[in-house]
């Protein structure tokens, strides 16, 4: 559910951390498989073990790796924290462009593959939720609000759109936006209020 963070251990030793509002299904056995139906997961798959992951109609194979996978608009967004993943259905003789390694991310969907290299700060940004944190280092307020709203029932709304491009930084609790909202007020002079439904409004 929204705001929840769960963990599942598979019989092959793999650990699956589920971020907020995430749904998965899995099959145990020698051909272990996991289906990401909604949301975001972090996978820790021990060496000598393989796990096939299905998401957005695409397939990746993970072994001896720590990987974060998020569904974004029918696209699979995978980031390799350590180790490597293979794109496709077979681990036999993969071509070089089928391999995504430590510090790289890949967007797969709609017939496209886009591999990118991430900085340590970007890795920190995408993985902070595992410690129930959100870490921003130069992300825009629009990005920060989008991330926060994944965890909140009462959403944050940017009323004045010129605020959306402000770059922010800091380490905050993902489930409690109080410190984040205080920072918006004290550091950026953004007015914070609530409407009748409980939504948080950010304005000049």
mmCIF file of C-alpha atoms in Angstrom:
data_model
loop_
_atom_site.group_PDB
_atom_site.id
_atom_site.type_symbol
_atom_site.label_atom_id
_atom_site.label_comp_id
_atom_site.label_asym_id
_atom_site.label_seq_id
_atom_site.Cartn_x
_atom_site.Cartn_y
_atom_site.Cartn_z
ATOM 1 C CA UNK A 1 0.000 0.000 0.000
ATOM 2 C CA UNK A 2 0.922 3.689 -0.073
ATOM 3 C CA UNK A 3 3.717 4.465 2.383
ATOM 4 C CA UNK A 4 4.446 0.800 3.092
ATOM 5 C CA UNK A 5 7.826 -0.859 2.604
ATOM 6 C CA UNK A 6 7.971 -4.658 2.687
ATOM 7 C CA UNK A 7 10.610 -7.350 2.185
ATOM 8 C CA UNK A 8 10.288 -10.872 0.769
ATOM 9 C CA UNK A 9 12.953 -13.599 0.927
ATOM 10 C CA UNK A 10 12.903 -16.232 -1.806
ATOM 11 C CA UNK A 11 14.054 -19.815 -1.285
ATOM 12 C CA UNK A 12 17.039 -19.309 -3.611
ATOM 13 C CA UNK A 13 18.443 -16.666 -1.244
ATOM 14 C CA UNK A 14 17.276 -13.626 -3.185
ATOM 15 C CA UNK A 15 15.793 -10.742 -1.211
ATOM 16 C CA UNK A 16 13.100 -8.485 -2.651
ATOM 17 C CA UNK A 17 12.384 -5.097 -1.054
ATOM 18 C CA UNK A 18 9.073 -3.564 -2.134
ATOM 19 C CA UNK A 19 8.745 0.202 -2.197
ATOM 20 C CA UNK A 20 5.476 2.054 -1.603
ATOM 21 C CA UNK A 21 2.408 1.068 -3.670
ATOM 22 C CA UNK A 22 4.148 -1.932 -5.270
ATOM 23 C CA UNK A 23 2.708 -5.265 -6.399
ATOM 24 C CA UNK A 24 4.706 -8.361 -7.378
ATOM 25 C CA UNK A 25 4.166 -12.057 -8.061
ATOM 26 C CA UNK A 26 6.816 -14.764 -8.078
ATOM 27 C CA UNK A 27 7.509 -18.419 -8.789
ATOM 28 C CA UNK A 28 10.036 -20.415 -6.780
ATOM 29 C CA UNK A 29 12.158 -23.301 -8.033
ATOM 30 C CA UNK A 30 15.159 -23.864 -10.281
ATOM 31 C CA UNK A 31 13.737 -21.372 -12.782
ATOM 32 C CA UNK A 32 12.872 -18.649 -10.259
ATOM 33 C CA UNK A 33 10.856 -15.777 -11.722
ATOM 34 C CA UNK A 34 9.394 -12.541 -10.462
ATOM 35 C CA UNK A 35 6.783 -10.282 -12.075
ATOM 36 C CA UNK A 36 6.754 -6.586 -11.187
ATOM 37 C CA UNK A 37 3.158 -5.524 -11.803
ATOM 38 C CA UNK A 38 3.301 -2.061 -10.234
ATOM 39 C CA UNK A 39 5.758 0.176 -8.401
ATOM 40 C CA UNK A 40 9.422 -0.371 -7.550
ATOM 41 C CA UNK A 41 11.598 -3.124 -6.090
ATOM 42 C CA UNK A 42 15.178 -3.607 -4.946
ATOM 43 C CA UNK A 43 16.641 -7.053 -5.608
ATOM 44 C CA UNK A 44 19.650 -8.594 -3.892
ATOM 45 C CA UNK A 45 20.477 -11.828 -5.725
ATOM 46 C CA UNK A 46 23.441 -13.848 -4.375
ATOM 47 C CA UNK A 47 26.268 -15.081 -6.583
ATOM 48 C CA UNK A 48 25.577 -18.456 -8.154
ATOM 49 C CA UNK A 49 21.851 -17.723 -8.217
ATOM 50 C CA UNK A 50 19.741 -16.381 -11.066
ATOM 51 C CA UNK A 51 16.397 -14.621 -10.998
ATOM 52 C CA UNK A 52 14.363 -13.747 -14.082
ATOM 53 C CA UNK A 53 12.362 -10.530 -13.718
ATOM 54 C CA UNK A 54 9.400 -9.602 -15.928
ATOM 55 C CA UNK A 55 8.178 -5.998 -16.072
ATOM 56 C CA UNK A 56 6.421 -3.897 -18.712
ATOM 57 C CA UNK A 57 6.519 -6.823 -21.130
ATOM 58 C CA UNK A 58 10.322 -6.982 -20.891
ATOM 59 C CA UNK A 59 12.639 -9.555 -19.310
ATOM 60 C CA UNK A 60 15.961 -9.205 -17.473
ATOM 61 C CA UNK A 61 18.098 -11.824 -15.760
ATOM 62 C CA UNK A 62 19.895 -10.994 -12.522
ATOM 63 C CA UNK A 63 22.592 -13.008 -10.773
ATOM 64 C CA UNK A 64 25.098 -11.961 -8.118
ATOM 65 C CA UNK A 65 23.799 -8.396 -8.193
ATOM 66 C CA UNK A 66 21.987 -5.642 -6.341
ATOM 67 C CA UNK A 67 19.462 -4.030 -8.703
ATOM 68 C CA UNK A 68 16.619 -1.523 -8.380
ATOM 69 C CA UNK A 69 13.755 -1.797 -10.885
ATOM 70 C CA UNK A 70 10.915 0.702 -11.255
ATOM 71 C CA UNK A 71 7.944 0.700 -13.609
ATOM 72 C CA UNK A 72 7.570 4.065 -15.338
ATOM 73 C CA UNK A 73 4.725 4.515 -17.826
ATOM 74 C CA UNK A 74 4.929 0.947 -19.180
ATOM 75 C CA UNK A 75 8.735 1.133 -19.249
ATOM 76 C CA UNK A 76 11.189 -0.829 -17.094
ATOM 77 C CA UNK A 77 13.795 1.417 -15.434
ATOM 78 C CA UNK A 78 16.592 -0.732 -13.957
ATOM 79 C CA UNK A 79 19.633 0.542 -12.046
ATOM 80 C CA UNK A 80 22.530 -1.792 -11.220
ATOM 81 C CA UNK A 81 23.966 -0.832 -7.816
ATOM 82 C CA UNK A 82 26.489 -3.702 -7.900
ATOM 83 C CA UNK A 83 26.994 -6.658 -10.251
ATOM 84 C CA UNK A 84 25.266 -6.925 -13.600
ATOM 85 C CA UNK A 85 21.998 -7.776 -15.288
ATOM 86 C CA UNK A 86 21.344 -9.259 -18.698
ATOM 87 C CA UNK A 87 18.594 -8.018 -20.974
ATOM 88 C CA UNK A 88 16.678 -10.837 -22.618
ATOM 89 C CA UNK A 89 15.708 -14.409 -21.927
ATOM 90 C CA UNK A 90 18.987 -16.318 -22.103
ATOM 91 C CA UNK A 91 22.236 -16.135 -20.175
ATOM 92 C CA UNK A 92 24.003 -18.056 -22.933
ATOM 93 C CA UNK A 93 26.454 -15.937 -24.993
ATOM 94 C CA UNK A 94 24.882 -12.528 -24.441
ATOM 95 C CA UNK A 95 26.114 -9.808 -26.754
ATOM 96 C CA UNK A 96 27.952 -6.901 -25.136
ATOM 97 C CA UNK A 97 25.022 -4.514 -25.447
ATOM 98 C CA UNK A 98 22.806 -6.952 -23.536
ATOM 99 C CA UNK A 99 24.845 -6.460 -20.333
ATOM 100 C CA UNK A 100 24.262 -3.614 -17.859
ATOM 101 C CA UNK A 101 26.899 -3.350 -15.125
ATOM 102 C CA UNK A 102 27.625 -1.583 -11.811
ATOM 103 C CA UNK A 103 26.732 2.093 -11.883
ATOM 104 C CA UNK A 104 24.647 1.843 -15.036
ATOM 105 C CA UNK A 105 20.927 2.122 -15.609
ATOM 106 C CA UNK A 106 18.742 1.059 -18.496
ATOM 107 C CA UNK A 107 15.289 2.055 -19.713
ATOM 108 C CA UNK A 108 13.620 -0.779 -21.622
ATOM 109 C CA UNK A 109 10.262 -0.548 -23.335
ATOM 110 C CA UNK A 110 8.410 0.152 -26.562
ATOM 111 C CA UNK A 111 11.203 -1.503 -28.528
ATOM 112 C CA UNK A 112 13.892 0.802 -27.114
ATOM 113 C CA UNK A 113 16.887 0.311 -24.825
ATOM 114 C CA UNK A 114 18.674 3.321 -23.385
ATOM 115 C CA UNK A 115 21.697 2.611 -21.200
ATOM 116 C CA UNK A 116 23.063 5.440 -19.058
ATOM 117 C CA UNK A 117 25.872 5.868 -16.527
ATOM 118 C CA UNK A 118 24.838 7.152 -13.107
ATOM 119 C CA UNK A 119 26.913 9.231 -10.699
ATOM 120 C CA UNK A 120 27.252 8.066 -7.073
ATOM 121 C CA UNK A 121 24.789 10.826 -6.104
ATOM 122 C CA UNK A 122 22.255 9.534 -8.631
ATOM 123 C CA UNK A 123 22.657 5.995 -7.255
ATOM 124 C CA UNK A 124 22.058 7.409 -3.780
ATOM 125 C CA UNK A 125 18.930 9.208 -5.000
ATOM 126 C CA UNK A 126 17.318 6.099 -6.495
ATOM 127 C CA UNK A 127 18.216 3.802 -3.586
ATOM 128 C CA UNK A 128 17.562 6.022 -0.526
ATOM 129 C CA UNK A 129 14.020 4.650 -0.123
ATOM 130 C CA UNK A 130 15.502 1.391 1.160
ATOM 131 C CA UNK A 131 16.422 3.307 4.344
ATOM 132 C CA UNK A 132 13.026 5.071 4.356
ATOM 133 C CA UNK A 133 14.719 8.256 3.199
ATOM 134 C CA UNK A 134 14.608 10.637 0.266
ATOM 135 C CA UNK A 135 17.937 12.280 -0.602
ATOM 136 C CA UNK A 136 17.961 15.266 -2.946
ATOM 137 C CA UNK A 137 21.126 16.836 -4.340
ATOM 138 C CA UNK A 138 20.176 19.340 -7.000
ATOM 139 C CA UNK A 139 16.893 17.751 -8.080
ATOM 140 C CA UNK A 140 14.109 20.184 -8.932
ATOM 141 C CA UNK A 141 11.203 20.785 -6.598
ATOM 142 C CA UNK A 142 8.947 19.149 -9.215
ATOM 143 C CA UNK A 143 10.993 15.929 -9.035
ATOM 144 C CA UNK A 144 11.108 16.055 -5.228
ATOM 145 C CA UNK A 145 7.338 16.496 -4.966
ATOM 146 C CA UNK A 146 6.740 13.650 -7.432
ATOM 147 C CA UNK A 147 8.935 11.376 -5.289
ATOM 148 C CA UNK A 148 7.294 12.437 -2.026
ATOM 149 C CA UNK A 149 3.781 11.959 -3.369
ATOM 150 C CA UNK A 150 4.477 8.258 -3.897
ATOM 151 C CA UNK A 151 4.492 7.900 -0.093
ATOM 152 C CA UNK A 152 1.717 10.291 0.915
ATOM 153 C CA UNK A 153 -2.057 9.939 1.048
ATOM 154 C CA UNK A 154 -2.440 13.718 1.253
ATOM 155 C CA UNK A 155 -0.464 14.860 -1.786
ATOM 156 C CA UNK A 156 1.802 17.892 -2.147
ATOM 157 C CA UNK A 157 0.712 20.310 -4.886
ATOM 158 C CA UNK A 158 2.889 23.010 -6.474
ATOM 159 C CA UNK A 159 0.421 25.871 -6.915
ATOM 160 C CA UNK A 160 2.819 28.372 -8.521
ATOM 161 C CA UNK A 161 4.580 26.531 -11.331
ATOM 162 C CA UNK A 162 7.598 28.864 -11.336
ATOM 163 C CA UNK A 163 8.572 27.090 -8.094
ATOM 164 C CA UNK A 164 8.837 23.753 -9.908
ATOM 165 C CA UNK A 165 12.338 24.445 -11.291
ATOM 166 C CA UNK A 166 13.936 25.372 -7.943
ATOM 167 C CA UNK A 167 16.844 23.018 -7.177
ATOM 168 C CA UNK A 168 16.858 21.584 -3.689
ATOM 169 C CA UNK A 169 19.049 19.425 -1.483
ATOM 170 C CA UNK A 170 18.754 17.534 1.761
ATOM 171 C CA UNK A 171 18.023 14.220 3.449
ATOM 172 C CA UNK A 172 14.435 13.650 4.560
ATOM 173 C CA UNK A 173 12.156 10.920 5.920
ATOM 174 C CA UNK A 174 10.088 9.452 3.100
ATOM 175 C CA UNK A 175 6.981 8.878 5.229
ATOM 176 C CA UNK A 176 6.940 12.215 7.062
ATOM 177 C CA UNK A 177 7.279 15.383 4.977
ATOM 178 C CA UNK A 178 7.353 17.763 7.985
ATOM 179 C CA UNK A 179 11.111 18.489 7.783
ATOM 180 C CA UNK A 180 10.921 18.784 3.995
ATOM 181 C CA UNK A 181 8.071 21.291 4.225
ATOM 182 C CA UNK A 182 9.866 23.242 6.973
ATOM 183 C CA UNK A 183 12.905 23.486 4.685
ATOM 184 C CA UNK A 184 10.766 24.745 1.816
ATOM 185 C CA UNK A 185 9.515 27.507 4.107
ATOM 186 C CA UNK A 186 12.737 28.443 5.924
ATOM 187 C CA UNK A 187 15.267 28.047 3.085
ATOM 188 C CA UNK A 188 13.230 28.959 0.015
ATOM 189 C CA UNK A 189 10.481 31.195 1.364
ATOM 190 C CA UNK A 190 7.802 28.907 -0.062
ATOM 191 C CA UNK A 191 4.404 29.269 1.606
ATOM 192 C CA UNK A 192 3.066 25.943 2.877
ATOM 193 C CA UNK A 193 -0.663 25.499 3.529
ATOM 194 C CA UNK A 194 -3.336 22.794 3.467
ATOM 195 C CA UNK A 195 -6.604 22.817 1.580
ATOM 196 C CA UNK A 196 -9.901 21.416 2.854
ATOM 197 C CA UNK A 197 -9.045 17.899 1.629
ATOM 198 C CA UNK A 198 -5.718 17.838 3.493
ATOM 199 C CA UNK A 199 -3.495 18.287 0.435
ATOM 200 C CA UNK A 200 -0.358 20.372 1.002
ATOM 201 C CA UNK A 201 -0.169 23.480 -1.183
ATOM 202 C CA UNK A 202 3.159 25.133 -2.084
ATOM 203 C CA UNK A 203 2.924 28.734 -3.237
ATOM 204 C CA UNK A 204 4.771 32.047 -3.246
#
